[in-house]
């Protein structure tokens, strides 16, 4: 079941965000701070849950929260036609429930939320080396528009 997250979910949301960091950011981003979810997660989720321009979803299976999605509304830059778009900030489903359709259901709910808020587009970033995430988002209709590159100094 996909549902809107509530304040009572903050501890599990912080745990899931920590698992996402450990499985994705820390693996693919040399400057990722693995301590961020534990250190700042409660405050961050409290802010997100209180912001009408943000969406925080929880995915439950057998009465246990096994996944989450965080999204927000953003305005276009001054160089683009004035529009609002939906940004998928983070998505994670516990490994025991991956490939069960939960991730797709979370994204479907996010896309519907974006449409209901008049968004022109939905955006998501994923590390280029995370092949599973790249394939997942492509299956859901997200296409590549640009590539961000980094060089250590």
Coordinates of N, CA, C and O in Angstrom, one line a residue:
X1 N 0.8 -1.2 0.0 CA 0.0 0.0 0.0 C 0.9 1.2 0.0 O 1.8 1.3 0.8
X2 N 0.6 2.2 -0.9 CA 1.3 3.5 -0.9 C 0.4 4.5 -0.2 O -0.8 4.6 -0.5
X3 N 1.0 5.3 0.7 CA 0.3 6.2 1.4 C 1.1 7.5 1.7 O 2.4 7.4 1.6
X4 N 0.5 8.6 2.0 CA 1.2 9.7 2.5 C 1.9 9.4 3.8 O 1.2 8.9 4.7
X5 N 3.1 9.8 3.9 CA 3.9 9.6 5.2 C 3.4 10.6 6.2 O 2.9 11.7 5.8
X6 N 3.5 10.3 7.4 CA 3.1 11.1 8.5 C 4.3 11.3 9.5 O 5.3 10.6 9.4
X7 N 4.1 12.2 10.5 CA 5.1 12.4 11.5 C 5.5 11.1 12.2 O 6.7 11.0 12.5
X8 N 4.6 10.3 12.4 CA 4.8 9.0 13.1 C 5.8 8.1 12.3 O 6.4 7.2 12.9
X9 N 6.0 8.4 11.0 CA 6.9 7.6 10.2 C 8.3 8.1 10.1 O 9.2 7.5 9.5
X10 N 8.6 9.2 10.8 CA 9.9 9.8 10.6 C 11.1 8.9 11.0 O 12.1 8.8 10.2
X11 N 11.0 8.1 12.0 CA 12.1 7.2 12.4 C 12.4 6.2 11.2 O 13.5 6.0 10.9
X12 N 11.3 5.6 10.7 CA 11.5 4.6 9.6 C 12.0 5.3 8.3 O 12.8 4.8 7.6
X13 N 11.5 6.5 8.1 CA 12.0 7.3 6.9 C 13.5 7.6 7.0 O 14.2 7.4 6.0
X14 N 13.9 7.9 8.2 CA 15.3 8.2 8.4 C 16.1 6.9 8.2 O 17.2 6.9 7.5
X15 N 15.6 5.8 8.7 CA 16.3 4.5 8.5 C 16.4 4.2 7.0 O 17.5 3.8 6.5
X16 N 15.3 4.3 6.3 CA 15.3 4.0 4.8 C 16.2 4.9 4.1 O 16.9 4.5 3.2
X17 N 16.2 6.2 4.4 CA 17.1 7.2 3.8 C 18.6 6.8 4.0 O 19.4 6.9 3.1
X18 N 18.9 6.3 5.2 CA 20.2 5.8 5.5 C 20.6 4.6 4.7 O 21.7 4.5 4.2
X19 N 19.7 3.7 4.5 CA 19.9 2.6 3.6 C 20.2 3.0 2.2 O 21.0 2.4 1.5
X20 N 19.4 4.0 1.7 CA 19.6 4.5 0.4 C 21.0 5.1 0.3 O 21.7 4.8 -0.7
X21 N 21.4 5.9 1.2 CA 22.7 6.5 1.2 C 23.8 5.4 1.1 O 24.7 5.5 0.3
X22 N 23.6 4.4 2.0 CA 24.7 3.4 2.0 C 24.7 2.6 0.7 O 25.8 2.2 0.3
X23 N 23.6 2.3 0.1 CA 23.5 1.5 -1.1 C 23.8 2.3 -2.4 O 24.2 1.7 -3.4
X24 N 23.6 3.6 -2.4 CA 23.7 4.3 -3.6 C 24.7 5.5 -3.5 O 25.8 5.4 -4.1
X25 N 24.5 6.5 -2.7 CA 25.3 7.7 -2.7 C 26.7 7.4 -2.3 O 27.7 7.8 -2.9
X26 N 26.9 6.6 -1.2 CA 28.2 6.3 -0.7 C 29.0 5.5 -1.7 O 30.2 5.6 -1.8
X27 N 28.3 4.6 -2.4 CA 29.0 3.8 -3.4 C 29.4 4.6 -4.7 O 30.5 4.4 -5.2
X28 N 28.6 5.5 -5.1 CA 28.8 6.2 -6.4 C 29.2 7.7 -6.3 O 29.6 8.3 -7.3
X29 N 29.3 8.2 -5.1 CA 29.6 9.6 -4.9 C 30.7 9.8 -3.9 O 30.5 9.6 -2.7
X30 N 31.9 10.1 -4.3 CA 33.1 10.1 -3.4 C 33.0 11.1 -2.3 O 33.6 10.9 -1.2
X31 N 32.2 12.1 -2.4 CA 32.1 13.2 -1.4 C 30.8 13.0 -0.6 O 30.4 13.9 0.2
X32 N 30.0 11.9 -0.8 CA 28.8 11.7 0.0 C 29.1 11.6 1.5 O 30.1 10.9 1.9
X33 N 28.3 12.2 2.3 CA 28.4 12.1 3.7 C 27.5 11.0 4.3 O 26.3 11.3 4.4
X34 N 28.0 9.9 4.6 CA 27.2 8.7 5.0 C 26.5 9.0 6.4 O 25.6 8.3 6.7
X35 N 27.0 10.0 7.1 CA 26.4 10.3 8.4 C 25.2 11.3 8.3 O 24.5 11.5 9.3
X36 N 25.0 11.8 7.1 CA 23.9 12.8 7.0 C 22.5 12.3 7.4 O 21.8 13.0 8.2
X37 N 22.1 11.2 6.9 CA 20.7 10.8 7.3 C 20.5 10.7 8.9 O 19.5 11.1 9.4
X38 N 21.5 10.1 9.5 CA 21.4 9.9 11.0 C 21.5 11.3 11.7 O 20.8 11.5 12.7
X39 N 22.3 12.1 11.2 CA 22.6 13.4 11.8 C 21.5 14.5 11.5 O 21.0 15.2 12.4
X40 N 21.0 14.5 10.3 CA 20.0 15.5 9.8 C 18.7 15.0 9.4 O 17.8 15.8 9.1
X41 N 18.5 13.7 9.3 CA 17.3 13.1 8.7 C 16.0 13.5 9.4 O 15.0 13.8 8.8
X42 N 16.0 13.5 10.7 CA 14.8 13.8 11.5 C 14.3 15.2 11.2 O 13.1 15.5 10.9
X43 N 15.2 16.2 11.2 CA 14.9 17.6 10.9 C 14.5 17.7 9.5 O 13.5 18.4 9.2
X44 N 15.2 17.1 8.6 CA 14.8 17.1 7.1 C 13.4 16.6 6.9 O 12.6 17.3 6.2
X45 N 13.1 15.4 7.4 CA 11.8 14.9 7.2 C 10.7 15.7 7.9 O 9.6 15.8 7.3
X46 N 11.0 16.2 9.0 CA 10.0 17.1 9.7 C 9.7 18.3 8.8 O 8.5 18.7 8.7
X47 N 10.7 18.9 8.2 CA 10.5 20.0 7.3 C 9.7 19.6 6.1 O 8.7 20.3 5.7
X48 N 10.1 18.5 5.5 CA 9.4 18.0 4.2 C 7.9 17.7 4.5 O 7.1 18.1 3.7
X49 N 7.6 17.1 5.6 CA 6.2 16.7 5.9 C 5.4 18.0 6.2 O 4.2 17.9 6.0
X50 N 6.0 19.1 6.6 CA 5.2 20.3 6.8 C 5.2 21.2 5.6 O 4.6 22.3 5.8
X51 N 5.7 20.8 4.5 CA 5.8 21.7 3.3 C 4.8 21.3 2.3 O 4.9 20.2 1.7
X52 N 3.9 22.2 1.9 CA 2.8 21.8 0.9 C 3.4 21.6 -0.5 O 2.7 21.0 -1.3
X53 N 4.6 22.0 -0.7 CA 5.3 21.8 -2.0 C 6.1 20.5 -2.1 O 6.8 20.3 -3.1
X54 N 6.0 19.7 -1.0 CA 6.7 18.5 -1.0 C 5.8 17.3 -0.8 O 4.7 17.4 -0.3
X55 N 6.2 16.2 -1.3 CA 5.5 14.9 -1.2 C 6.4 13.9 -0.5 O 7.5 13.7 -1.0
X56 N 5.9 13.3 0.5 CA 6.6 12.2 1.1 C 5.7 11.0 1.2 O 4.6 11.1 1.8
X57 N 6.0 9.9 0.5 CA 5.2 8.7 0.5 C 5.9 7.6 1.3 O 7.1 7.5 1.3
X58 N 5.1 6.7 1.8 CA 5.6 5.5 2.5 C 4.9 4.3 1.8 O 3.8 4.4 1.3
X59 N 5.7 3.3 1.6 CA 5.2 2.0 1.0 C 5.2 1.0 2.1 O 6.2 0.7 2.7
X60 N 4.0 0.4 2.3 CA 3.8 -0.7 3.3 C 3.6 -2.0 2.7 O 2.9 -2.1 1.6
X61 N 4.2 -3.0 3.2 CA 3.9 -4.4 2.8 C 3.8 -5.2 4.1 O 4.6 -5.2 5.0
X62 N 2.7 -5.9 4.2 CA 2.4 -6.8 5.4 C 2.5 -6.0 6.7 O 3.0 -6.4 7.7
X63 N 2.0 -4.7 6.6 CA 1.9 -3.9 7.8 C 3.2 -3.2 8.2 O 3.3 -2.6 9.3
X64 N 4.3 -3.4 7.4 CA 5.6 -2.8 7.7 C 6.0 -1.8 6.6 O 5.8 -2.2 5.4
X65 N 6.5 -0.7 6.9 CA 7.0 0.3 5.9 C 8.3 -0.2 5.3 O 9.3 -0.4 6.0
X66 N 8.3 -0.4 4.0 CA 9.5 -1.0 3.3 C 10.1 -0.1 2.2 O 11.0 -0.5 1.6
X67 N 9.5 1.1 2.1 CA 10.0 2.0 1.0 C 9.5 3.4 1.2 O 8.5 3.6 2.0
X68 N 10.1 4.3 0.5 CA 9.7 5.7 0.6 C 10.0 6.4 -0.7 O 10.9 6.0 -1.5
X69 N 9.4 7.5 -0.9 CA 9.7 8.4 -2.0 C 9.6 9.9 -1.5 O 8.6 10.2 -0.7
X70 N 10.5 10.7 -1.9 CA 10.4 12.1 -1.6 C 10.5 12.9 -2.9 O 11.3 12.7 -3.7
X71 N 9.5 13.8 -3.0 CA 9.5 14.7 -4.2 C 9.1 16.1 -3.8 O 8.7 16.3 -2.7
X72 N 9.3 17.0 -4.7 CA 9.0 18.4 -4.4 C 8.7 19.1 -5.7 O 9.1 18.7 -6.8
X73 N 8.0 20.3 -5.6 CA 7.7 21.1 -6.8 C 8.9 22.2 -6.9 O 9.3 22.7 -5.9
X74 N 9.2 22.4 -8.1 CA 10.3 23.4 -8.4 C 9.8 24.3 -9.6 O 9.1 23.8 -10.5
X75 N 10.3 25.5 -9.6 CA 10.0 26.4 -10.7 C 11.1 26.4 -11.7 O 12.3 26.2 -11.3
X76 N 10.8 26.7 -12.9 CA 11.8 26.6 -14.0 C 12.8 27.8 -13.8 O 12.5 28.8 -13.1
X77 N 13.9 27.6 -14.4 CA 15.0 28.7 -14.3 C 14.5 29.8 -15.2 O 13.7 29.6 -16.1
X78 N 15.1 31.0 -15.1 CA 14.8 32.1 -15.9 C 15.1 31.9 -17.4 O 14.5 32.6 -18.2
X79 N 15.9 30.9 -17.7 CA 16.2 30.6 -19.1 C 15.2 29.7 -19.8 O 15.3 29.4 -21.0
X80 N 14.2 29.2 -19.1 CA 13.2 28.3 -19.6 C 11.8 29.0 -19.6 O 11.6 29.9 -18.8
X81 N 10.9 28.5 -20.4 CA 9.5 28.9 -20.3 C 9.0 28.7 -18.9 O 9.3 27.7 -18.3
X82 N 8.3 29.7 -18.4 CA 7.8 29.6 -17.0 C 7.0 28.4 -16.8 O 6.0 28.2 -17.6
X83 N 7.4 27.5 -15.9 CA 6.6 26.3 -15.6 C 7.0 25.8 -14.3 O 8.0 26.2 -13.7
X84 N 6.3 24.8 -13.8 CA 6.6 24.1 -12.6 C 6.8 22.7 -13.0 O 6.2 22.2 -13.9
X85 N 7.8 22.1 -12.3 CA 8.1 20.7 -12.5 C 8.2 19.9 -11.2 O 8.4 20.5 -10.2
X86 N 8.0 18.6 -11.3 CA 8.1 17.8 -10.1 C 9.4 17.1 -10.1 O 9.9 16.6 -11.1
X87 N 10.1 17.2 -9.0 CA 11.5 16.6 -8.8 C 11.4 15.4 -7.9 O 10.9 15.6 -6.7
X88 N 11.8 14.3 -8.3 CA 11.9 13.1 -7.5 C 13.2 13.1 -6.8 O 14.3 12.9 -7.4
X89 N 13.3 13.5 -5.5 CA 14.5 13.6 -4.8 C 15.1 12.3 -4.4 O 16.3 12.1 -4.5
X90 N 14.3 11.4 -3.8 CA 14.8 10.2 -3.4 C 13.8 9.1 -3.4 O 12.6 9.4 -3.2
X91 N 14.2 7.9 -3.7 CA 13.3 6.7 -3.7 C 14.1 5.5 -3.2 O 15.3 5.3 -3.7
X92 N 13.5 4.8 -2.3 CA 14.2 3.6 -1.9 C 13.2 2.5 -1.5 O 12.2 2.8 -0.8
X93 N 13.4 1.3 -1.8 CA 12.7 0.1 -1.4 C 13.6 -0.9 -0.9 O 14.7 -1.1 -1.5
X94 N 13.3 -1.4 0.3 CA 14.2 -2.4 0.9 C 14.5 -3.5 0.0 O 13.7 -3.9 -0.8
X95 N 15.8 -4.0 0.0 CA 16.2 -5.1 -0.9 C 15.3 -6.3 -0.9 O 15.1 -6.9 -2.0
X96 N 14.7 -6.6 0.2 CA 13.8 -7.8 0.2 C 12.5 -7.6 -0.5 O 11.8 -8.5 -0.8
X97 N 12.2 -6.3 -0.9 CA 11.0 -6.0 -1.6 C 11.2 -5.3 -3.0 O 10.3 -4.9 -3.7
X98 N 12.5 -5.2 -3.4 CA 12.8 -4.7 -4.7 C 12.3 -5.7 -5.7 O 12.2 -6.9 -5.5
X99 N 12.0 -5.2 -6.9 CA 11.4 -5.9 -8.0 C 10.1 -6.5 -7.7 O 9.7 -7.5 -8.3
X100 N 9.3 -5.9 -6.8 CA 8.0 -6.4 -6.5 C 6.9 -5.4 -7.0 O 5.7 -5.7 -6.9
X101 N 7.4 -4.3 -7.7 CA 6.4 -3.3 -8.2 C 6.2 -2.2 -7.3 O 5.6 -1.2 -7.6
X102 N 6.8 -2.2 -6.1 CA 6.6 -1.1 -5.1 C 7.2 0.2 -5.6 O 6.6 1.3 -5.5
X103 N 8.4 0.1 -6.2 CA 9.0 1.3 -6.7 C 8.2 1.9 -7.8 O 8.0 3.2 -7.8
X104 N 7.7 1.1 -8.7 CA 6.9 1.7 -9.8 C 5.6 2.3 -9.2 O 5.2 3.3 -9.7
X105 N 5.0 1.7 -8.2 CA 3.8 2.3 -7.6 C 4.1 3.6 -7.0 O 3.3 4.6 -7.1
X106 N 5.3 3.7 -6.3 CA 5.6 5.0 -5.7 C 5.8 6.1 -6.8 O 5.3 7.2 -6.6
X107 N 6.5 5.7 -7.8 CA 6.7 6.7 -8.9 C 5.4 7.1 -9.6 O 5.2 8.2 -9.9
X108 N 4.5 6.1 -9.8 CA 3.2 6.4 -10.4 C 2.4 7.4 -9.5 O 1.8 8.4 -10.1
X109 N 2.5 7.2 -8.2 CA 1.8 8.2 -7.3 C 2.4 9.5 -7.4 O 1.7 10.6 -7.4
X110 N 3.8 9.6 -7.5 CA 4.5 10.8 -7.6 C 4.1 11.5 -8.9 O 3.9 12.7 -8.9
X111 N 4.1 10.8 -10.0 CA 3.7 11.4 -11.3 C 2.3 12.0 -11.2 O 2.0 13.1 -11.8
X112 N 1.4 11.3 -10.6 CA 0.0 11.8 -10.5 C 0.0 13.0 -9.7 O -0.8 14.0 -10.0
X113 N 0.7 13.1 -8.6 CA 0.8 14.3 -7.8 C 1.4 15.4 -8.6 O 0.8 16.5 -8.5
X114 N 2.4 15.2 -9.4 CA 2.9 16.3 -10.2 C 1.9 16.8 -11.2 O 1.7 18.0 -11.4
X115 N 1.2 15.9 -11.8 CA 0.1 16.3 -12.8 C -0.9 17.1 -12.0 O -1.4 18.1 -12.6
X116 N -1.3 16.7 -10.9 CA -2.4 17.4 -10.1 C -1.9 18.8 -9.7 O -2.8 19.6 -9.4
X117 N -0.6 19.0 -9.7 CA -0.1 20.3 -9.3 C 0.3 21.1 -10.6 O 1.0 22.2 -10.5
X118 N -0.2 20.7 -11.8 CA 0.1 21.4 -13.0 C 1.5 21.4 -13.5 O 1.9 22.3 -14.3
X119 N 2.3 20.4 -13.1 CA 3.7 20.3 -13.5 C 3.8 20.0 -15.0 O 3.0 19.2 -15.6
X120 N 4.7 20.6 -15.7 CA 5.0 20.4 -17.1 C 5.8 19.1 -17.3 O 5.7 18.5 -18.3
X121 N 6.7 18.8 -16.3 CA 7.6 17.7 -16.4 C 7.9 17.1 -15.0 O 7.7 17.8 -14.0
X122 N 8.4 15.9 -15.0 CA 8.9 15.3 -13.8 C 10.4 15.0 -14.1 O 10.8 14.6 -15.2
X123 N 11.3 15.3 -13.1 CA 12.7 15.2 -13.2 C 13.2 14.2 -12.1 O 12.7 14.2 -11.0
X124 N 14.3 13.5 -12.5 CA 14.9 12.6 -11.5 C 16.4 12.5 -11.9 O 16.7 12.5 -13.1
X125 N 17.3 12.5 -10.9 CA 18.7 12.3 -11.1 C 19.1 10.9 -10.6 O 18.5 10.5 -9.5
X126 N 19.9 10.2 -11.3 CA 20.5 8.9 -10.8 C 21.9 8.8 -11.2 O 22.3 9.3 -12.3
X127 N 22.7 8.2 -10.4 CA 24.1 8.1 -10.7 C 24.3 7.3 -12.0 O 23.7 6.2 -12.1
X128 N 25.2 7.7 -12.8 CA 25.4 7.0 -14.1 C 25.9 5.5 -13.9 O 25.5 4.7 -14.7
X129 N 26.6 5.3 -12.8 CA 27.1 4.0 -12.6 C 26.1 3.0 -11.9 O 26.3 1.8 -11.8
X130 N 25.0 3.6 -11.5 CA 23.9 2.8 -10.9 C 23.0 2.3 -12.1 O 22.0 2.9 -12.4
X131 N 23.4 1.2 -12.7 CA 22.8 0.7 -13.9 C 21.3 0.3 -13.6 O 20.4 0.5 -14.4
X132 N 21.1 -0.3 -12.4 CA 19.7 -0.7 -12.1 C 18.8 0.5 -12.0 O 17.7 0.5 -12.5
X133 N 19.2 1.6 -11.4 CA 18.4 2.8 -11.3 C 18.2 3.4 -12.7 O 17.1 3.8 -13.0
X134 N 19.2 3.4 -13.5 CA 19.1 4.0 -14.9 C 18.0 3.2 -15.6 O 17.1 3.8 -16.3
X135 N 18.1 1.9 -15.6 CA 17.1 1.0 -16.3 C 15.7 1.2 -15.8 O 14.8 1.2 -16.5
X136 N 15.6 1.3 -14.4 CA 14.3 1.4 -13.8 C 13.6 2.7 -14.3 O 12.5 2.7 -14.7
X137 N 14.3 3.8 -14.2 CA 13.7 5.1 -14.7 C 13.5 5.1 -16.2 O 12.4 5.7 -16.6
X138 N 14.3 4.5 -17.0 CA 14.0 4.4 -18.4 C 12.7 3.6 -18.7 O 11.9 4.0 -19.5
X139 N 12.6 2.5 -17.9 CA 11.3 1.7 -18.1 C 10.1 2.5 -17.8 O 9.0 2.3 -18.3
X140 N 10.2 3.5 -16.8 CA 9.1 4.3 -16.4 C 8.9 5.6 -17.3 O 8.1 6.4 -17.0
X141 N 9.7 5.7 -18.4 CA 9.6 6.8 -19.3 C 10.4 8.0 -19.1 O 10.3 9.0 -19.8
X142 N 11.4 8.0 -18.2 CA 12.3 9.1 -18.0 C 13.4 8.9 -19.0 O 14.0 7.9 -19.1
X143 N 13.7 10.0 -19.7 CA 14.8 10.0 -20.7 C 15.9 10.9 -20.3 O 15.7 11.8 -19.5
X144 N 17.1 10.6 -20.8 CA 18.2 11.5 -20.5 C 18.1 12.8 -21.3 O 17.9 12.7 -22.5
X145 N 18.4 13.9 -20.6 CA 18.4 15.2 -21.3 C 19.8 15.8 -21.3 O 20.2 16.4 -22.2
X146 N 20.5 15.6 -20.2 CA 21.8 16.1 -20.1 C 22.6 15.2 -19.2 O 22.1 14.4 -18.4
X147 N 23.9 15.4 -19.2 CA 24.8 14.6 -18.3 C 25.7 15.6 -17.5 O 26.2 16.5 -18.1
X148 N 25.7 15.4 -16.3 CA 26.5 16.2 -15.4 C 27.9 15.4 -15.2 O 27.9 14.2 -15.0
X149 N 29.0 16.2 -15.3 CA 30.3 15.6 -15.2 C 31.0 16.2 -14.1 O 30.8 17.4 -13.8
X150 N 31.9 15.4 -13.5 CA 32.7 15.9 -12.3 C 34.2 15.5 -12.5 O 34.4 14.5 -13.1
X151 N 35.0 16.4 -12.1 CA 36.5 16.1 -12.1 C 37.1 16.4 -10.8 O 37.0 17.6 -10.3
X152 N 37.7 15.5 -10.1 CA 38.4 15.8 -8.9 C 39.5 16.8 -9.1 O 40.2 16.8 -10.1
X153 N 39.6 17.7 -8.1 CA 40.7 18.7 -8.1 C 41.6 18.4 -7.0 O 42.7 18.9 -7.0

